[in-house]
Structure formats: C-alpha cells, structure tokens
Amino acid sequence: MASPNSTGKVGSVGFCLGGKLAYFMAIRTDADANVSYYGVDIDKNLGEATKIQKPLILHLGENDEFVSPTAQASIQQGMKDNPLVTIYRYEGVSHGFNRVGSSAYRQEAAELARDRTLAFLKQHLGSGVKV
C-alpha cells in the first residue's frame, strides 16, 4: 500500500562501516541515492567503482585515522570521472566528526555535511523527504 508521504524512492546513509555499505548500495542495489560518511576500506574495493549507477556522496575527514590520506587520494582518483559521485573533504577533522558527544565531533563540519546530505536526498528522493 502506497503512503501519501512517500515518493516511492529509497536512499541509504551510512557511517564508518555503514559508509562502506552505502558505497556498496550505490553499486549493488537499486537504491536511488546513497550517502557515505567516512566509509572505511572503500579504497580496497575500487574495482567496483565503475559499476556505480546511482548518485553517491562521500563525506571524508581530512585527518581521518581510519581512511588515510593515501586511501582518500585513491578514492578520489578512482571515482573522479563518474558524474554520479560527489566527494566532500572536511579540513582539519578526523573520523567520526559527525558523531555528537564524541571527542571527534566538529559542529561546523557536521552541520555542513548534514545540510549537503539533506539537499542531496531531497534532490534525488523527492520533496517528500522527511527527517
């Protein structure tokens, strides 16, 4: 049964390991839009990056201790030619910059990433997106 509050589209948002899963959602599912926050080990799975068929955002912290600068450079290189992928790097923040209450939390970066995520989801899932 259809809900009047739904556009019928599906998106994913994941953090850390969930960020890696959001990357796989863009490759292996029909999800309409996917958002990865500091996804780990994406650089080890770039062989599948050519299969991305749905919009994907990657939020990366410049000083992420689990996604090294080398890994981030590999990710950017591996996805630079795909117009469906948008990569945002947040200067001076580490892994978990969006986790409220943690020592890694950085309000300014977290709010910017949230705003970008919500605009992206509304664009690709429809104006009925509720948060």
CSV table of N, CA and C in Angstrom, one decimal:
chain,number,residue,atom,x,y,z
A,1,MET,N,0.8,-1.2,0.0
A,1,MET,CA,0.0,0.0,0.0
A,1,MET,C,0.9,1.2,0.0
A,2,ALA,N,0.7,2.1,-0.9
A,2,ALA,CA,1.5,3.4,-1.0
A,2,ALA,C,1.1,4.3,0.1
A,3,SER,N,2.1,5.0,0.6
A,3,SER,CA,1.9,6.1,1.6
A,3,SER,C,1.9,7.4,0.9
A,4,PRO,N,1.0,8.3,1.3
A,4,PRO,CA,1.0,9.6,0.7
A,4,PRO,C,2.2,10.5,1.0
A,5,ASN,N,2.9,10.0,2.1
A,5,ASN,CA,4.1,10.7,2.5
A,5,ASN,C,5.4,10.2,1.8
A,6,SER,N,5.3,9.3,0.9
A,6,SER,CA,6.4,8.6,0.3
A,6,SER,C,6.4,8.9,-1.2
A,7,THR,N,7.7,9.1,-1.7
A,7,THR,CA,7.8,9.2,-3.2
A,7,THR,C,8.0,7.9,-3.8
A,8,GLY,N,8.2,6.8,-3.0
A,8,GLY,CA,8.5,5.5,-3.5
A,8,GLY,C,9.9,5.3,-3.8
A,9,LYS,N,10.8,6.3,-3.5
A,9,LYS,CA,12.2,6.1,-3.7
A,9,LYS,C,12.9,5.7,-2.4
A,10,VAL,N,14.1,5.2,-2.5
A,10,VAL,CA,14.8,4.7,-1.4
A,10,VAL,C,16.3,5.2,-1.4
A,11,GLY,N,16.7,5.6,-0.2
A,11,GLY,CA,18.1,6.1,-0.1
A,11,GLY,C,18.8,5.4,1.1
A,12,SER,N,20.1,5.5,1.1
A,12,SER,CA,20.9,4.9,2.2
A,12,SER,C,21.8,6.0,2.7
A,13,VAL,N,22.0,6.0,4.0
A,13,VAL,CA,23.0,6.8,4.7
A,13,VAL,C,23.8,5.9,5.7
A,14,GLY,N,25.1,5.9,5.6
A,14,GLY,CA,25.9,5.0,6.5
A,14,GLY,C,27.1,5.8,7.0
A,15,PHE,N,27.5,5.3,8.2
A,15,PHE,CA,28.7,5.9,8.9
A,15,PHE,C,29.7,4.8,9.2
A,16,CYS,N,31.0,5.1,8.9
A,16,CYS,CA,32.1,4.2,9.2
A,16,CYS,C,31.9,2.9,8.3
A,17,LEU,N,31.7,1.8,9.0
A,17,LEU,CA,31.4,0.5,8.2
A,17,LEU,C,30.1,0.7,7.4
A,18,GLY,N,29.1,1.4,8.0
A,18,GLY,CA,27.9,1.7,7.2
A,18,GLY,C,28.2,2.6,6.0
A,19,GLY,N,29.2,3.5,6.1
A,19,GLY,CA,29.6,4.3,5.0
A,19,GLY,C,30.1,3.4,3.8
A,20,LYS,N,30.8,2.4,4.2
A,20,LYS,CA,31.3,1.4,3.1
A,20,LYS,C,30.1,0.7,2.5
A,21,LEU,N,29.1,0.4,3.4
A,21,LEU,CA,27.9,-0.3,2.9
A,21,LEU,C,27.1,0.6,2.0
A,22,ALA,N,27.0,1.9,2.3
A,22,ALA,CA,26.4,2.9,1.4
A,22,ALA,C,27.0,2.9,0.1
A,23,TYR,N,28.4,2.8,0.0
A,23,TYR,CA,29.1,2.7,-1.2
A,23,TYR,C,28.6,1.5,-2.0
A,24,PHE,N,28.6,0.4,-1.3
A,24,PHE,CA,28.1,-0.8,-2.0
A,24,PHE,C,26.6,-0.7,-2.4
A,25,MET,N,25.8,0.0,-1.7
A,25,MET,CA,24.4,0.2,-2.1
A,25,MET,C,24.4,0.9,-3.5
A,26,ALA,N,25.3,1.9,-3.7
A,26,ALA,CA,25.3,2.6,-5.0
A,26,ALA,C,25.7,1.7,-6.1
A,27,ILE,N,26.4,0.6,-5.8
A,27,ILE,CA,26.9,-0.3,-6.8
A,27,ILE,C,26.0,-1.5,-7.0
A,28,ARG,N,25.5,-2.1,-5.9
A,28,ARG,CA,24.9,-3.4,-5.9
A,28,ARG,C,23.4,-3.4,-5.7
A,29,THR,N,22.7,-2.3,-5.6
A,29,THR,CA,21.3,-2.2,-5.4
A,29,THR,C,20.6,-1.2,-6.3
A,30,ASP,N,19.3,-1.1,-6.2
A,30,ASP,CA,18.6,-0.1,-6.9
A,30,ASP,C,18.3,1.2,-6.1
A,31,ALA,N,18.9,1.3,-5.0
A,31,ALA,CA,18.7,2.5,-4.1
A,31,ALA,C,18.9,3.7,-5.0
A,32,ASP,N,18.1,4.7,-4.8
A,32,ASP,CA,18.1,5.9,-5.6
A,32,ASP,C,19.1,6.9,-5.3
A,33,ALA,N,19.6,6.9,-4.1
A,33,ALA,CA,20.6,7.9,-3.6
A,33,ALA,C,21.3,7.3,-2.4
A,34,ASN,N,22.6,7.5,-2.3
A,34,ASN,CA,23.4,6.9,-1.2
A,34,ASN,C,24.4,7.9,-0.7
A,35,VAL,N,24.6,7.9,0.7
A,35,VAL,CA,25.5,8.8,1.3
A,35,VAL,C,26.4,8.1,2.3
A,36,SER,N,27.7,8.3,2.1
A,36,SER,CA,28.7,7.6,2.9
A,36,SER,C,29.4,8.6,3.8
A,37,TYR,N,29.4,8.5,5.1
A,37,TYR,CA,30.2,9.3,6.0
A,37,TYR,C,31.4,8.5,6.4
A,38,TYR,N,32.6,9.0,6.1
A,38,TYR,CA,33.9,8.4,6.5
A,38,TYR,C,33.8,6.8,6.4
A,39,GLY,N,33.4,6.4,5.2
A,39,GLY,CA,33.4,4.9,4.9
A,39,GLY,C,34.8,4.3,4.9
A,40,VAL,N,35.0,3.2,5.6
A,40,VAL,CA,36.3,2.6,5.7
A,40,VAL,C,36.4,1.5,4.6
A,41,ASP,N,37.7,1.4,4.2
A,41,ASP,CA,38.1,0.3,3.2
A,41,ASP,C,37.4,0.5,1.8
A,42,ILE,N,36.9,1.6,1.5
A,42,ILE,CA,36.4,1.9,0.1
A,42,ILE,C,37.5,1.8,-0.9
A,43,ASP,N,38.7,2.3,-0.5
A,43,ASP,CA,39.8,2.2,-1.3
A,43,ASP,C,40.2,0.8,-1.7
A,44,LYS,N,39.9,-0.2,-0.9
A,44,LYS,CA,40.2,-1.6,-1.2
A,44,LYS,C,39.2,-2.2,-2.1
A,45,ASN,N,38.1,-1.5,-2.4
A,45,ASN,CA,37.0,-2.0,-3.2
A,45,ASN,C,36.7,-1.1,-4.4
A,46,LEU,N,37.8,-0.4,-4.9
A,46,LEU,CA,37.6,0.5,-6.0
A,46,LEU,C,37.4,-0.2,-7.4
A,47,GLY,N,37.6,-1.5,-7.4
A,47,GLY,CA,37.4,-2.3,-8.6
A,47,GLY,C,36.0,-2.3,-9.1
A,48,GLU,N,35.1,-2.0,-8.1
A,48,GLU,CA,33.7,-2.0,-8.4
A,48,GLU,C,33.1,-0.6,-8.7
A,49,ALA,N,34.0,0.4,-8.5
A,49,ALA,CA,33.5,1.8,-8.7
A,49,ALA,C,32.9,2.1,-10.0
A,50,THR,N,33.4,1.4,-11.1
A,50,THR,CA,32.8,1.6,-12.4
A,50,THR,C,31.4,1.2,-12.5
A,51,LYS,N,30.9,0.4,-11.5
A,51,LYS,CA,29.5,-0.1,-11.5
A,51,LYS,C,28.5,0.9,-10.9
A,52,ILE,N,29.0,2.0,-10.4
A,52,ILE,CA,28.1,3.0,-9.7
A,52,ILE,C,27.1,3.5,-10.7
A,53,GLN,N,25.9,3.3,-10.4
A,53,GLN,CA,24.8,3.7,-11.4
A,53,GLN,C,23.8,4.7,-10.7
A,54,LYS,N,24.0,4.9,-9.4
A,54,LYS,CA,23.1,5.8,-8.7
A,54,LYS,C,23.9,6.9,-8.0
A,55,PRO,N,23.3,8.0,-7.7
A,55,PRO,CA,24.1,9.1,-7.1
A,55,PRO,C,24.6,8.7,-5.7
A,56,LEU,N,25.9,9.2,-5.5
A,56,LEU,CA,26.6,8.8,-4.2
A,56,LEU,C,27.3,10.1,-3.7
A,57,ILE,N,27.2,10.3,-2.4
A,57,ILE,CA,28.1,11.3,-1.8
A,57,ILE,C,29.0,10.6,-0.8
A,58,LEU,N,30.3,11.0,-0.8
A,58,LEU,CA,31.2,10.5,0.2
A,58,LEU,C,31.7,11.7,1.0
A,59,HIS,N,31.5,11.7,2.3
A,59,HIS,CA,32.0,12.7,3.2
A,59,HIS,C,33.3,12.1,3.9
A,60,LEU,N,34.4,12.8,3.7
A,60,LEU,CA,35.7,12.4,4.2
A,60,LEU,C,36.3,13.4,5.1
A,61,GLY,N,36.8,13.0,6.2
A,61,GLY,CA,37.6,13.9,7.1
A,61,GLY,C,39.1,13.9,6.7
A,62,GLU,N,39.6,15.1,6.5
A,62,GLU,CA,41.0,15.3,6.1
A,62,GLU,C,42.0,14.5,7.0
A,63,ASN,N,41.7,14.5,8.3
A,63,ASN,CA,42.6,13.8,9.2
A,63,ASN,C,42.1,12.5,9.7
A,64,ASP,N,41.3,11.8,8.9
A,64,ASP,CA,40.7,10.5,9.3
A,64,ASP,C,41.8,9.5,9.6
A,65,GLU,N,41.8,9.0,10.8
A,65,GLU,CA,42.8,8.0,11.1
A,65,GLU,C,42.5,6.6,10.6
A,66,PHE,N,41.3,6.4,10.1
A,66,PHE,CA,40.9,5.1,9.5
A,66,PHE,C,40.8,5.1,8.0
A,67,VAL,N,40.8,6.3,7.4
A,67,VAL,CA,40.8,6.5,6.0
A,67,VAL,C,41.9,7.4,5.7
A,68,SER,N,43.1,6.9,5.5
A,68,SER,CA,44.3,7.6,5.4
A,68,SER,C,44.3,8.6,4.2
A,69,PRO,N,45.2,9.6,4.2
A,69,PRO,CA,45.4,10.5,3.0
A,69,PRO,C,45.6,9.7,1.7
A,70,THR,N,46.4,8.6,1.8
A,70,THR,CA,46.7,7.8,0.6
A,70,THR,C,45.4,7.1,0.2
A,71,ALA,N,44.6,6.6,1.1
A,71,ALA,CA,43.3,5.9,0.8
A,71,ALA,C,42.4,7.0,0.2
A,72,GLN,N,42.3,8.2,0.7
A,72,GLN,CA,41.5,9.2,0.2
A,72,GLN,C,41.9,9.6,-1.2
A,73,ALA,N,43.2,9.7,-1.5
A,73,ALA,CA,43.6,10.0,-2.8
A,73,ALA,C,43.2,8.9,-3.8
A,74,SER,N,43.3,7.7,-3.4
A,74,SER,CA,42.9,6.5,-4.2
A,74,SER,C,41.4,6.6,-4.6
A,75,ILE,N,40.6,6.9,-3.5
A,75,ILE,CA,39.2,7.0,-3.7
A,75,ILE,C,38.9,8.2,-4.7
A,76,GLN,N,39.5,9.3,-4.5
A,76,GLN,CA,39.2,10.4,-5.4
A,76,GLN,C,39.7,10.1,-6.8
A,77,GLN,N,40.8,9.5,-7.0
A,77,GLN,CA,41.3,9.1,-8.3
A,77,GLN,C,40.4,8.1,-9.0
A,78,GLY,N,39.9,7.1,-8.2
A,78,GLY,CA,39.1,6.0,-8.7
A,78,GLY,C,37.7,6.4,-9.1
A,79,MET,N,37.2,7.6,-8.6
A,79,MET,CA,35.9,8.0,-8.9
A,79,MET,C,35.8,9.3,-9.6
A,80,LYS,N,36.9,9.9,-9.9
A,80,LYS,CA,36.9,11.3,-10.5
A,80,LYS,C,36.1,11.4,-11.8
A,81,ASP,N,36.0,10.4,-12.5
A,81,ASP,CA,35.3,10.5,-13.8
A,81,ASP,C,33.8,10.1,-13.8
A,82,ASN,N,33.3,9.8,-12.6
A,82,ASN,CA,31.9,9.4,-12.5
A,82,ASN,C,31.1,10.6,-12.0
A,83,PRO,N,30.3,11.2,-12.9
A,83,PRO,CA,29.5,12.4,-12.5
A,83,PRO,C,28.4,12.1,-11.5
A,84,LEU,N,28.2,10.8,-11.1
A,84,LEU,CA,27.2,10.5,-10.1
A,84,LEU,C,27.8,10.5,-8.7
A,85,VAL,N,29.1,10.7,-8.6
A,85,VAL,CA,29.8,10.7,-7.3
A,85,VAL,C,30.3,12.1,-7.0
A,86,THR,N,30.0,12.5,-5.8
A,86,THR,CA,30.4,13.8,-5.2
A,86,THR,C,31.2,13.5,-4.0
A,87,ILE,N,32.4,13.9,-3.9
A,87,ILE,CA,33.3,13.7,-2.7
A,87,ILE,C,33.5,15.1,-2.0
A,88,TYR,N,33.2,15.1,-0.7
A,88,TYR,CA,33.5,16.3,0.1
A,88,TYR,C,34.5,15.9,1.1
A,89,ARG,N,35.6,16.7,1.2
A,89,ARG,CA,36.6,16.5,2.2
A,89,ARG,C,36.5,17.7,3.2
A,90,TYR,N,36.5,17.4,4.5
A,90,TYR,CA,36.4,18.4,5.5
A,90,TYR,C,37.7,18.6,6.2
A,91,GLU,N,38.2,19.8,6.0
A,91,GLU,CA,39.6,20.2,6.5
A,91,GLU,C,39.6,20.1,8.0
A,92,GLY,N,40.7,19.5,8.5
A,92,GLY,CA,41.0,19.5,9.9
A,92,GLY,C,40.2,18.6,10.8
A,93,VAL,N,39.4,17.7,10.2
A,93,VAL,CA,38.5,16.9,11.1
A,93,VAL,C,39.0,15.4,10.9
A,94,SER,N,38.6,14.6,11.9
A,94,SER,CA,39.0,13.2,11.9
A,94,SER,C,37.8,12.3,11.7
A,95,HIS,N,38.0,11.0,11.8
A,95,HIS,CA,37.0,10.0,11.7
A,95,HIS,C,35.9,10.3,12.8
A,96,GLY,N,34.7,10.2,12.5
A,96,GLY,CA,33.6,10.4,13.5
A,96,GLY,C,33.3,11.9,13.7
A,97,PHE,N,33.7,12.8,12.8
A,97,PHE,CA,33.4,14.2,13.0
A,97,PHE,C,31.9,14.5,13.1
A,98,ASN,N,31.1,13.6,12.7
A,98,ASN,CA,29.6,13.9,12.8
A,98,ASN,C,29.0,13.2,14.0
A,99,ARG,N,29.7,12.5,14.8
A,99,ARG,CA,29.2,11.8,16.0
A,99,ARG,C,29.1,12.7,17.2
A,100,VAL,N,27.9,13.2,17.4
A,100,VAL,CA,27.6,14.1,18.5
A,100,VAL,C,28.0,13.5,19.9
A,101,GLY,N,28.7,14.2,20.7
A,101,GLY,CA,29.1,13.7,22.0
A,101,GLY,C,30.4,13.0,22.0
A,102,SER,N,31.0,12.8,20.9
A,102,SER,CA,32.4,12.2,20.9
A,102,SER,C,33.4,13.3,20.8
A,103,SER,N,34.7,13.0,21.2
A,103,SER,CA,35.8,13.9,21.1
A,103,SER,C,36.1,14.3,19.7
A,104,ALA,N,35.7,13.5,18.7
A,104,ALA,CA,35.9,13.8,17.3
A,104,ALA,C,34.9,14.8,16.7
A,105,TYR,N,33.8,15.0,17.4
A,105,TYR,CA,32.7,15.8,16.9
A,105,TYR,C,33.1,17.2,16.6
A,106,ARG,N,32.8,17.7,15.4
A,106,ARG,CA,33.1,19.0,14.9
A,106,ARG,C,31.8,19.6,14.4
A,107,GLN,N,31.2,20.5,15.1
A,107,GLN,CA,29.9,21.0,14.8
A,107,GLN,C,29.8,21.6,13.4
A,108,GLU,N,30.7,22.5,13.1
A,108,GLU,CA,30.7,23.2,11.8
A,108,GLU,C,30.7,22.2,10.6
A,109,ALA,N,31.6,21.2,10.6
A,109,ALA,CA,31.7,20.2,9.6
A,109,ALA,C,30.5,19.4,9.6
A,110,ALA,N,30.0,19.0,10.8
A,110,ALA,CA,28.9,18.1,10.9
A,110,ALA,C,27.6,18.8,10.3
A,111,GLU,N,27.4,20.0,10.6
A,111,GLU,CA,26.3,20.8,10.1
A,111,GLU,C,26.4,20.9,8.5
A,112,LEU,N,27.5,21.2,8.0
A,112,LEU,CA,27.7,21.4,6.6
A,112,LEU,C,27.4,20.0,5.9
A,113,ALA,N,28.0,19.0,6.4
A,113,ALA,CA,27.7,17.6,5.9
A,113,ALA,C,26.2,17.3,5.9
A,114,ARG,N,25.6,17.6,7.0
A,114,ARG,CA,24.2,17.3,7.2
A,114,ARG,C,23.4,18.1,6.1
A,115,ASP,N,23.7,19.4,6.0
A,115,ASP,CA,22.9,20.2,5.0
A,115,ASP,C,23.1,19.7,3.6
A,116,ARG,N,24.4,19.3,3.3
A,116,ARG,CA,24.6,18.7,1.9
A,116,ARG,C,23.9,17.4,1.8
A,117,THR,N,23.9,16.6,2.8
A,117,THR,CA,23.2,15.3,2.7
A,117,THR,C,21.7,15.5,2.5
A,118,LEU,N,21.1,16.4,3.3
A,118,LEU,CA,19.6,16.6,3.2
A,118,LEU,C,19.3,17.2,1.8
A,119,ALA,N,20.0,18.1,1.3
A,119,ALA,CA,19.8,18.7,0.0
A,119,ALA,C,19.9,17.6,-1.1
A,120,PHE,N,20.9,16.7,-1.0
A,120,PHE,CA,21.1,15.6,-1.9
A,120,PHE,C,19.9,14.7,-1.9
A,121,LEU,N,19.5,14.3,-0.7
A,121,LEU,CA,18.4,13.3,-0.6
A,121,LEU,C,17.1,13.9,-1.1
A,122,LYS,N,16.9,15.2,-0.8
A,122,LYS,CA,15.6,15.8,-1.4
A,122,LYS,C,15.7,15.9,-2.9
A,123,GLN,N,16.9,16.2,-3.4
A,123,GLN,CA,17.0,16.2,-4.9
A,123,GLN,C,16.8,14.9,-5.5
A,124,HIS,N,17.3,13.8,-4.9
A,124,HIS,CA,17.2,12.5,-5.6
A,124,HIS,C,16.0,11.7,-5.1
A,125,LEU,N,15.5,12.0,-4.0
A,125,LEU,CA,14.4,11.2,-3.5
A,125,LEU,C,13.0,11.9,-3.6
A,126,GLY,N,13.1,13.2,-3.7
A,126,GLY,CA,11.9,14.0,-3.9
A,126,GLY,C,11.6,14.9,-2.7
A,127,SER,N,10.7,15.8,-2.9
A,127,SER,CA,10.4,16.8,-1.9
A,127,SER,C,9.7,16.3,-0.7
A,128,GLY,N,9.2,15.0,-0.7
A,128,GLY,CA,8.6,14.4,0.4
A,128,GLY,C,9.5,13.9,1.5
A,129,VAL,N,10.8,14.1,1.3
A,129,VAL,CA,11.8,13.6,2.3
A,129,VAL,C,11.5,14.2,3.6
A,130,LYS,N,11.4,13.4,4.6
A,130,LYS,CA,11.2,13.9,6.0
A,130,LYS,C,12.4,13.5,6.8
A,131,VAL,N,12.8,14.3,7.8
A,131,VAL,CA,13.9,14.0,8.7
A,131,VAL,C,13.5,14.1,10.1
